[in-house]
GROMACS .gro file of C-alpha atoms in nm:
model
  396
    1MET     CA    1  -8.570   1.846  -0.331
    2SER     CA    2  -8.715   1.767  -0.676
    3THR     CA    3  -8.807   1.412  -0.783
    4THR     CA    4  -8.529   1.417  -1.045
    5ASN     CA    5  -8.268   1.516  -0.786
    6GLN     CA    6  -8.392   1.249  -0.546
    7ARG     CA    7  -8.359   0.983  -0.817
    8HIS     CA    8  -8.008   1.106  -0.901
    9LEU     CA    9  -7.908   1.091  -0.532
   10ARG     CA   10  -8.043   0.735  -0.496
   11ARG     CA   11  -7.848   0.630  -0.805
   12GLN     CA   12  -7.528   0.780  -0.667
   13ASN     CA   13  -7.580   0.605  -0.333
   14LEU     CA   14  -7.632   0.271  -0.507
   15PHE     CA   15  -7.304   0.302  -0.698
   16VAL     CA   16  -7.118   0.405  -0.384
   17GLU     CA   17  -7.257   0.100  -0.200
   18ARG     CA   18  -7.146  -0.124  -0.483
   19GLU     CA   19  -6.797   0.025  -0.490
   20LEU     CA   20  -6.770  -0.035  -0.114
   21GLY     CA   21  -6.877  -0.398  -0.163
   22LEU     CA   22  -7.200  -0.353   0.034
   23VAL     CA   23  -7.416  -0.473  -0.256
   24LYS     CA   24  -7.359  -0.799  -0.442
   25ALA     CA   25  -7.307  -0.782  -0.818
   26ASN     CA   26  -7.628  -0.965  -0.910
   27THR     CA   27  -7.835  -0.756  -0.668
   28PHE     CA   28  -7.676  -0.438  -0.801
   29GLN     CA   29  -7.753  -0.529  -1.163
   30ALA     CA   30  -8.112  -0.628  -1.077
   31GLN     CA   31  -8.171  -0.294  -0.901
   32ILE     CA   32  -8.033  -0.103  -1.200
   33ILE     CA   33  -8.250  -0.299  -1.446
   34ASN     CA   34  -8.562  -0.256  -1.230
   35ARG     CA   35  -8.497   0.116  -1.212
   36ARG     CA   36  -8.451   0.136  -1.588
   37ILE     CA   37  -8.777  -0.045  -1.652
   38GLN     CA   38  -8.964   0.180  -1.409
   39ASN     CA   39  -8.819   0.488  -1.583
   40ILE     CA   40  -8.932   0.384  -1.932
   41THR     CA   41  -9.076   0.677  -2.121
   42LEU     CA   42  -9.146   0.779  -2.480
   43ASP     CA   43  -8.811   0.810  -2.660
   44PRO     CA   44  -8.796   1.145  -2.844
   45ALA     CA   45  -8.474   1.053  -3.024
   46VAL     CA   46  -8.615   0.755  -3.217
   47SER     CA   47  -8.912   0.738  -3.451
   48ILE     CA   48  -9.044   0.472  -3.684
   49GLN     CA   49  -9.160   0.605  -4.018
   50ARG     CA   50  -9.533   0.573  -4.071
   51GLU     CA   51  -9.605   0.315  -4.343
   52HIS     CA   52  -9.954   0.185  -4.269
   53VAL     CA   53 -10.253   0.377  -4.401
   54GLY     CA   54 -10.477   0.215  -4.139
   55ALA     CA   55 -10.444   0.116  -3.776
   56VAL     CA   56 -10.137  -0.086  -3.681
   57ASN     CA   57 -10.304  -0.392  -3.527
   58THR     CA   58 -10.006  -0.605  -3.432
   59ILE     CA   59  -9.625  -0.602  -3.397
   60ASP     CA   60  -9.358  -0.856  -3.307
   61ILE     CA   61  -8.979  -0.846  -3.259
   62GLU     CA   62  -8.781  -1.159  -3.335
   63GLU     CA   63  -8.590  -1.320  -3.049
   64ALA     CA   64  -8.287  -1.452  -3.241
   65GLU     CA   65  -8.120  -1.111  -3.283
   66GLY     CA   66  -8.371  -0.868  -3.133
   67ARG     CA   67  -8.322  -0.659  -3.444
   68TYR     CA   68  -8.616  -0.697  -3.681
   69LEU     CA   69  -8.967  -0.569  -3.613
   70LEU     CA   70  -9.271  -0.704  -3.798
   71SER     CA   71  -9.595  -0.505  -3.823
   72GLY     CA   72  -9.941  -0.582  -3.957
   73GLY     CA   73 -10.218  -0.331  -4.013
   74GLY     CA   74 -10.587  -0.288  -4.076
   75ASP     CA   75 -10.491  -0.202  -4.435
   76GLY     CA   76 -10.381  -0.565  -4.485
   77ASN     CA   77 -10.017  -0.462  -4.530
   78ILE     CA   78  -9.715  -0.613  -4.355
   79TYR     CA   79  -9.381  -0.436  -4.307
   80ILE     CA   80  -9.040  -0.533  -4.169
   81TYR     CA   81  -8.809  -0.280  -4.001
   82ASP     CA   82  -8.440  -0.305  -3.908
   83LEU     CA   83  -8.419  -0.145  -3.564
   84GLU     CA   84  -8.043  -0.096  -3.591
   85GLU     CA   85  -8.055   0.100  -3.915
   86SER     CA   86  -8.149   0.467  -3.941
   87GLU     CA   87  -8.073   0.763  -4.166
   88GLN     CA   88  -7.976   1.018  -3.901
   89GLU     CA   89  -7.761   1.002  -3.592
   90ASP     CA   90  -7.910   1.281  -3.381
   91ARG     CA   91  -8.270   1.174  -3.436
   92ARG     CA   92  -8.301   0.817  -3.558
   93ILE     CA   93  -8.571   0.754  -3.817
   94ILE     CA   94  -8.628   0.385  -3.881
   95LYS     CA   95  -8.779   0.294  -4.217
   96SER     CA   96  -8.915  -0.038  -4.338
   97PHE     CA   97  -8.692  -0.231  -4.577
   98ALA     CA   98  -8.938  -0.499  -4.687
   99SER     CA   99  -9.314  -0.538  -4.728
  100LEU     CA  100  -9.578  -0.760  -4.882
  101ASN     CA  101  -9.745  -0.474  -5.068
  102GLY     CA  102  -9.841  -0.587  -5.415
  103ASN     CA  103  -9.776  -0.953  -5.335
  104TYR     CA  104 -10.032  -1.168  -5.515
  105ASN     CA  105 -10.077  -1.390  -5.208
  106ARG     CA  106 -10.117  -1.106  -4.957
  107HIS     CA  107 -10.413  -1.106  -4.718
  108LYS     CA  108 -10.740  -0.964  -4.846
  109GLY     CA  109 -10.840  -0.829  -4.504
  110GLY     CA  110 -10.688  -0.658  -4.202
  111ILE     CA  111 -10.404  -0.835  -4.021
  112SER     CA  112 -10.498  -0.956  -3.673
  113ARG     CA  113 -10.159  -1.088  -3.556
  114VAL     CA  114  -9.803  -1.139  -3.677
  115HIS     CA  115  -9.546  -1.378  -3.531
  116TRP     CA  116  -9.182  -1.441  -3.604
  117TYR     CA  117  -9.090  -1.809  -3.609
  118PRO     CA  118  -8.930  -1.848  -3.264
  119PHE     CA  119  -8.618  -2.036  -3.373
  120ASP     CA  120  -8.526  -1.856  -3.697
  121ASN     CA  121  -8.610  -1.514  -3.837
  122GLY     CA  122  -8.617  -1.662  -4.186
  123MET     CA  123  -8.990  -1.731  -4.145
  124PHE     CA  124  -9.296  -1.556  -4.000
  125THR     CA  125  -9.669  -1.620  -3.975
  126THR     CA  126  -9.969  -1.390  -4.010
  127SER     CA  127 -10.340  -1.419  -3.938
  128SER     CA  128 -10.615  -1.206  -4.086
  129TYR     CA  129 -10.981  -1.122  -4.069
  130ASP     CA  130 -10.999  -1.274  -4.419
  131SER     CA  131 -11.019  -1.616  -4.241
  132THR     CA  132 -10.665  -1.729  -4.325
  133ILE     CA  133 -10.331  -1.791  -4.157
  134LYS     CA  134 -10.028  -1.765  -4.384
  135VAL     CA  135  -9.666  -1.872  -4.347
  136TRP     CA  136  -9.402  -1.657  -4.519
  137ASP     CA  137  -9.039  -1.695  -4.627
  138THR     CA  138  -8.867  -1.381  -4.500
  139ASN     CA  139  -8.580  -1.380  -4.751
  140ALA     CA  140  -8.798  -1.426  -5.057
  141MET     CA  141  -9.101  -1.248  -4.909
  142GLU     CA  142  -9.313  -1.523  -5.061
  143MET     CA  143  -9.589  -1.736  -4.910
  144ALA     CA  144  -9.482  -2.087  -4.806
  145CYS     CA  145  -9.828  -2.219  -4.717
  146SER     CA  146 -10.175  -2.107  -4.614
  147PHE     CA  147 -10.451  -2.235  -4.384
  148ASP     CA  148 -10.814  -2.144  -4.451
  149LEU     CA  149 -11.019  -2.150  -4.130
  150GLU     CA  150 -11.343  -2.035  -4.297
  151ASN     CA  151 -11.401  -1.796  -4.004
  152LYS     CA  152 -11.262  -1.458  -3.907
  153VAL     CA  153 -10.925  -1.515  -3.736
  154TYR     CA  154 -10.856  -1.292  -3.435
  155SER     CA  155 -10.520  -1.431  -3.330
  156HIS     CA  156 -10.280  -1.723  -3.347
  157ALA     CA  157  -9.987  -1.846  -3.138
  158LEU     CA  158  -9.658  -2.028  -3.189
  159SER     CA  159  -9.469  -2.184  -2.901
  160SER     CA  160  -9.129  -2.033  -2.826
  161LYS     CA  161  -9.012  -2.357  -2.664
  162ALA     CA  162  -9.186  -2.651  -2.830
  163THR     CA  163  -9.064  -2.838  -3.135
  164HIS     CA  164  -9.406  -2.974  -3.234
  165GLY     CA  165  -9.450  -2.694  -3.490
  166LEU     CA  166  -9.819  -2.639  -3.416
  167VAL     CA  167  -9.998  -2.307  -3.460
  168ALA     CA  168 -10.298  -2.255  -3.231
  169THR     CA  169 -10.577  -2.041  -3.375
  170ALA     CA  170 -10.836  -1.807  -3.221
  171SER     CA  171 -11.131  -1.741  -3.449
  172ALA     CA  172 -11.506  -1.689  -3.468
  173ASP     CA  173 -11.530  -2.069  -3.456
  174PRO     CA  174 -11.563  -2.179  -3.089
  175ARG     CA  175 -11.324  -2.463  -3.166
  176ILE     CA  176 -10.950  -2.403  -3.144
  177ARG     CA  177 -10.788  -2.552  -3.453
  178LEU     CA  178 -10.424  -2.658  -3.464
  179CYS     CA  179 -10.220  -2.606  -3.781
  180ASP     CA  180  -9.909  -2.817  -3.842
  181LEU     CA  181  -9.625  -2.618  -3.999
  182LYS     CA  182  -9.442  -2.939  -4.087
  183SER     CA  183  -9.720  -3.093  -4.295
  184GLY     CA  184  -9.908  -2.777  -4.396
  185ALA     CA  185 -10.235  -2.932  -4.276
  186PHE     CA  186 -10.474  -2.911  -3.980
  187THR     CA  187 -10.415  -3.173  -3.711
  188HIS     CA  188 -10.715  -3.163  -3.477
  189SER     CA  189 -10.960  -2.929  -3.306
  190LEU     CA  190 -11.019  -2.845  -2.940
  191PRO     CA  191 -11.393  -2.808  -2.866
  192GLY     CA  192 -11.516  -2.654  -2.542
  193HIS     CA  193 -11.575  -2.282  -2.578
  194ARG     CA  194 -11.929  -2.159  -2.645
  195GLY     CA  195 -11.834  -1.832  -2.814
  196THR     CA  196 -11.575  -1.665  -3.036
  197VAL     CA  197 -11.217  -1.734  -2.926
  198LEU     CA  198 -11.019  -1.410  -2.910
  199ALA     CA  199 -10.690  -1.516  -2.750
  200VAL     CA  200 -10.459  -1.818  -2.744
  201GLU     CA  201 -10.112  -1.857  -2.592
  202TRP     CA  202  -9.870  -2.150  -2.546
  203SER     CA  203  -9.705  -2.210  -2.211
  204PRO     CA  204  -9.330  -2.139  -2.208
  205ARG     CA  205  -9.287  -2.412  -1.944
  206HIS     CA  206  -9.489  -2.708  -2.076
  207GLU     CA  207  -9.477  -2.748  -2.453
  208PHE     CA  208  -9.821  -2.911  -2.485
  209LEU     CA  209 -10.006  -2.670  -2.254
  210LEU     CA  210 -10.227  -2.410  -2.422
  211ALA     CA  211 -10.444  -2.131  -2.276
  212SER     CA  212 -10.742  -1.971  -2.450
  213GLY     CA  213 -10.988  -1.689  -2.381
  214SER     CA  214 -11.332  -1.636  -2.531
  215THR     CA  215 -11.641  -1.416  -2.551
  216ASP     CA  216 -11.808  -1.677  -2.328
  217SER     CA  217 -11.608  -1.522  -2.037
  218THR     CA  218 -11.400  -1.835  -1.983
  219VAL     CA  219 -11.028  -1.909  -1.987
  220ARG     CA  220 -10.949  -2.272  -2.059
  221LEU     CA  221 -10.627  -2.470  -2.018
  222TRP     CA  222 -10.559  -2.753  -2.262
  223ASP     CA  223 -10.322  -3.047  -2.287
  224ILE     CA  224 -10.328  -3.104  -2.662
  225ARG     CA  225 -10.196  -3.461  -2.629
  226LYS     CA  226 -10.514  -3.585  -2.458
  227SER     CA  227 -10.838  -3.691  -2.625
  228SER     CA  228 -11.027  -3.493  -2.359
  229ALA     CA  229 -10.790  -3.204  -2.404
  230CYS     CA  230 -10.950  -2.941  -2.178
  231LEU     CA  231 -10.795  -2.964  -1.832
  232CYS     CA  232 -10.999  -2.693  -1.663
  233SER     CA  233 -11.192  -2.371  -1.696
  234LEU     CA  234 -11.057  -2.108  -1.456
  235ASP     CA  235 -11.296  -1.965  -1.197
  236PHE     CA  236 -11.228  -1.619  -1.055
  237HIS     CA  237 -11.452  -1.696  -0.755
  238ASN     CA  238 -11.212  -1.976  -0.650
  239SER     CA  239 -11.512  -2.195  -0.574
  240ASN     CA  240 -11.484  -2.567  -0.514
  241SER     CA  241 -11.680  -2.650  -0.829
  242PRO     CA  242 -11.553  -2.921  -1.070
  243PRO     CA  243 -11.271  -2.811  -1.306
  244LEU     CA  244 -11.504  -2.801  -1.608
  245ALA     CA  245 -11.821  -2.677  -1.439
  246GLU     CA  246 -12.036  -2.458  -1.664
  247THR     CA  247 -12.051  -2.199  -1.386
  248ASN     CA  248 -11.674  -2.141  -1.398
  249VAL     CA  249 -11.586  -1.802  -1.549
  250ALA     CA  250 -11.254  -1.616  -1.546
  251HIS     CA  251 -11.412  -1.273  -1.606
  252SER     CA  252 -11.765  -1.136  -1.591
  253ARG     CA  253 -11.747  -1.041  -1.960
  254THR     CA  254 -11.548  -1.124  -2.276
  255VAL     CA  255 -11.187  -1.238  -2.230
  256ASN     CA  256 -10.963  -1.092  -2.503
  257GLY     CA  257 -10.608  -1.119  -2.369
  258LEU     CA  258 -10.369  -1.376  -2.217
  259SER     CA  259 -10.002  -1.378  -2.127
  260PHE     CA  260  -9.786  -1.633  -1.946
  261THR     CA  261  -9.502  -1.516  -1.726
  262PRO     CA  262  -9.166  -1.618  -1.883
  263ASP     CA  263  -9.121  -1.894  -1.622
  264GLY     CA  264  -9.468  -2.031  -1.700
  265LEU     CA  265  -9.579  -2.028  -1.336
  266TYR     CA  266  -9.846  -1.760  -1.372
  267LEU     CA  267 -10.102  -1.652  -1.629
  268ILE     CA  268 -10.233  -1.298  -1.677
  269THR     CA  269 -10.580  -1.252  -1.830
  270THR     CA  270 -10.771  -0.939  -1.928
  271GLY     CA  271 -11.128  -0.879  -2.037
  272HIS     CA  272 -11.413  -0.641  -2.114
  273ASP     CA  273 -11.498  -0.616  -1.745
  274ASP     CA  274 -11.193  -0.382  -1.732
  275LYS     CA  275 -11.016  -0.627  -1.502
  276MET     CA  276 -10.678  -0.795  -1.522
  277ARG     CA  277 -10.634  -1.114  -1.324
  278LEU     CA  278 -10.330  -1.316  -1.217
  279TRP     CA  279 -10.359  -1.694  -1.192
  280ASN     CA  280 -10.135  -1.940  -1.011
  281LEU     CA  281 -10.101  -2.225  -1.259
  282HIS     CA  282  -9.985  -2.476  -0.998
  283SER     CA  283 -10.315  -2.448  -0.811
  284GLY     CA  284 -10.533  -2.302  -1.088
  285GLN     CA  285 -10.644  -2.034  -0.841
  286ASN     CA  286 -10.711  -1.666  -0.887
  287THR     CA  287 -10.443  -1.492  -0.678
  288LEU     CA  288 -10.691  -1.208  -0.609
  289THR     CA  289 -10.425  -0.951  -0.700
  290ASN     CA  290 -10.593  -0.611  -0.726
  291TYR     CA  291 -10.477  -0.403  -1.026
  292GLY     CA  292 -10.714  -0.118  -0.950
  293THR     CA  293 -10.983   0.047  -1.161
  294MET     CA  294 -10.787   0.237  -1.426
  295ILE     CA  295 -10.787  -0.028  -1.703
  296ARG     CA  296 -11.013   0.043  -2.001
  297ASN     CA  297 -11.060  -0.250  -2.238
  298GLN     CA  298 -11.378  -0.256  -2.449
  299TYR     CA  299 -11.277  -0.338  -2.810
  300VAL     CA  300 -11.346  -0.675  -2.973
  301ASN     CA  301 -10.990  -0.761  -3.066
  302THR     CA  302 -10.700  -0.944  -2.907
  303LEU     CA  303 -10.519  -0.729  -2.649
  304THR     CA  304 -10.215  -0.902  -2.501
  305PRO     CA  305 -10.061  -0.768  -2.178
  306LEU     CA  306  -9.682  -0.748  -2.198
  307ILE     CA  307  -9.477  -0.901  -1.915
  308SER     CA  308  -9.113  -0.796  -1.877
  309PRO     CA  309  -8.843  -1.064  -1.885
  310LEU     CA  310  -8.722  -1.186  -1.546
  311PHE     CA  311  -8.363  -1.084  -1.481
  312SER     CA  312  -8.173  -1.239  -1.192
  313GLY     CA  313  -8.303  -1.088  -0.870
  314SER     CA  314  -8.550  -0.859  -1.046
  315SER     CA  315  -8.930  -0.854  -1.030
  316TYR     CA  316  -9.189  -0.880  -1.306
  317SER     CA  317  -9.361  -0.575  -1.449
  318VAL     CA  318  -9.674  -0.601  -1.662
  319PHE     CA  319  -9.777  -0.341  -1.920
  320HIS     CA  320 -10.145  -0.314  -2.016
  321PRO     CA  321 -10.266  -0.097  -2.307
  322SER     CA  322 -10.572   0.105  -2.208
  323ASP     CA  323 -10.846   0.248  -2.431
  324ASP     CA  324 -10.775   0.597  -2.295
  325ARG     CA  325 -10.450   0.615  -2.502
  326THR     CA  326 -10.224   0.526  -2.210
  327ILE     CA  327 -10.014   0.223  -2.123
  328LEU     CA  328 -10.046   0.117  -1.760
  329MET     CA  329  -9.744  -0.033  -1.588
  330PHE     CA  330  -9.806  -0.256  -1.284
  331ASP     CA  331  -9.598  -0.461  -1.048
  332LEU     CA  332  -9.713  -0.810  -1.144
  333LEU     CA  333  -9.730  -0.972  -0.801
  334SER     CA  334  -9.844  -0.682  -0.582
  335GLY     CA  335 -10.077  -0.521  -0.839
  336ALA     CA  336  -9.940  -0.174  -0.759
  337LEU     CA  337  -9.968   0.081  -1.039
  338VAL     CA  338  -9.610   0.192  -1.111
  339LYS     CA  339  -9.686   0.455  -1.375
  340ARG     CA  340  -9.911   0.567  -1.659
  341MET     CA  341  -9.718   0.596  -1.984
  342ARG     CA  342  -9.852   0.880  -2.198
  343GLY     CA  343  -9.754   1.015  -2.537
  344ALA     CA  344  -9.959   0.828  -2.796
  345TYR     CA  345 -10.221   1.014  -2.999
  346GLY     CA  346 -10.429   0.701  -3.056
  347ARG     CA  347 -10.539   0.388  -2.872
  348CYS     CA  348 -10.259   0.137  -2.816
  349THR     CA  349 -10.336  -0.192  -2.991
  350ALA     CA  350 -10.025  -0.403  -2.928
  351LEU     CA  351  -9.694  -0.407  -2.739
  352ALA     CA  352  -9.360  -0.579  -2.804
  353TRP     CA  353  -9.047  -0.613  -2.589
  354ARG     CA  354  -8.711  -0.588  -2.763
  355PRO     CA  355  -8.487  -0.870  -2.638
  356ARG     CA  356  -8.163  -0.780  -2.455
  357THR     CA  357  -8.280  -0.422  -2.404
  358GLU     CA  358  -8.531  -0.243  -2.187
  359GLU     CA  359  -8.718  -0.105  -2.488
  360ILE     CA  360  -9.089  -0.139  -2.558
  361TYR     CA  361  -9.253  -0.081  -2.895
  362SER     CA  362  -9.621   0.005  -2.916
  363ALA     CA  363  -9.864  -0.003  -3.208
  364GLY     CA  364 -10.166   0.223  -3.232
  365ASN     CA  365 -10.484   0.289  -3.424
  366ASP     CA  366 -10.332   0.628  -3.517
  367HIS     CA  367 -10.114   0.441  -3.775
  368ASP     CA  368  -9.797   0.488  -3.564
  369ILE     CA  369  -9.541   0.263  -3.397
  370LEU     CA  370  -9.375   0.429  -3.097
  371VAL     CA  371  -9.051   0.354  -2.914
  372TRP     CA  372  -9.033   0.364  -2.534
  373GLY     CA  373  -8.707   0.335  -2.340
  374PRO     CA  374  -8.527   0.434  -2.021
  375GLU     CA  375  -8.395   0.786  -1.982
  376LYS     CA  376  -8.043   0.846  -2.112
  377THR     CA  377  -7.893   0.866  -1.763
  378ASP     CA  378  -8.037   0.521  -1.691
  379ARG     CA  379  -7.878   0.383  -2.009
  380ASP     CA  380  -7.536   0.513  -1.905
  381GLU     CA  381  -7.577   0.355  -1.564
  382ALA     CA  382  -7.679   0.023  -1.717
  383LEU     CA  383  -7.354   0.013  -1.910
  384ARG     CA  384  -7.167   0.074  -1.586
  385ALA     CA  385  -7.372  -0.197  -1.415
  386ILE     CA  386  -7.295  -0.450  -1.688
  387ALA     CA  387  -6.926  -0.361  -1.677
  388ASP     CA  388  -6.934  -0.393  -1.299
  389THR     CA  389  -7.087  -0.740  -1.309
  390ASP     CA  390  -6.834  -0.849  -1.568
  391THR     CA  391  -6.547  -0.727  -1.347
  392TRP     CA  392  -6.673  -0.838  -1.006
  393SER     CA  393  -6.837  -1.158  -0.897
  394ASP     CA  394  -7.032  -1.236  -0.583
  395SER     CA  395  -6.738  -1.433  -0.449
  396ASP     CA  396  -6.494  -1.139  -0.474
   0.00000   0.00000   0.00000
C-alpha cells in the first residue's frame, strides 16, 4: 500500500473513532492539527509577487489579525502584503499594497529585521545595517522616531507580552542597548558579551527576561530590572561552574539564533557549529536533545528557528532553515527529524508563522517569499475537526 493510501486510511480511522466516541474532542482536534503541521508542503496554489531586487532578509506577520505580512530586504526596501487579497481565484497571486520606496527617511542599508508592534498593526519597527532602528506609522507610512546605535544592527526584539515598550538591540557593539518606544530615547545598556551580538529575544513568560546570543559563543539571560542584569551564561557541558563563569559557552562557535517556546519554559539556540540546542529555563540546563547532523548554518546573520504554537494536546514542532536550501522540521522535545521541506531555489533566511492557520512563510536570498501549508485534504479535515469540536464536548 502506498504512503498516500496509508495516510488516507489512518485519517478515515480517526474520524470513525471520533464518531463512535472513542476519541475525546480535544484529543481529536490535536491529532488533526499535528497531522496538518507534519504534512506542510510548498503550496503551489499561492504565490507572493517578487518585489525585492535583493535578498529578502526578514519577514513578520502581525498577530492581531494574522493578515498582513511585512518584509525587509537587502535592497533596503520594505513592503506590506495583504494575505487575504489576490487577483486570481485558481492561483492566488499576492501583491504588496504599500512600501517605503522613495521615502526620504528610509534606511540607507539592507534591512536586518522587521517587527510588527505586538498589540496593534498600526505600527512596526525595522533595523538595518545602516546602524539605525526606526519606528513607522503603518497608516501614513511615515517614520515616527529613529534610534542611531552607531554600529551595524543585526536584529532587534519587541516583547509580545510586556507593556514596558522596550526594544532590545543586537549589534556589532557587545553591549545590548534598550530603546524606549514611549520616550523615543535609549534607557540603559547591558554589558557582558565579548563579541558582536547577533540575536536577542524577549521571554513570552516573564516580561523583564531577555535572552541574547553572540559571536563569543555564549547565550546570556538578563533581568533588565537589576543593576547586575546578567543572570547567567548558559553552558552546554552542564558543568557545575558558577552562572557567569568565563568558561561557560552555549555553542562551540558563533550563536546567531534564539527562540523561546510559546509557554516560555524552553529556549532553542542555534549556531555556526551546525547545532541546535534546547534549554530548560527552570534549571538553566542543556536538555541534551539530539537534533542530528543535517543542520547547515554558517552565515553571519540572525537566523531564528520557528516554533509552532502549542494547541491543546498537541506537541511542539521546530523549523530550522538550513544553508542547503531546505527547511528542517523537528519534534522539539525528542529531536526527531520529521521532514525536510524542499522547493526553494535559494537559501532560506527567515520564517514566519501565520496566526490561526497552519501556514508558514519563508524568505530567501533568491528574492522570493514562499508559502507553505498543509495538503488540501488536510485542510478539509481540519474544517471537519473544528466543526466537530464545536458540536461535541468532552462531557458529551
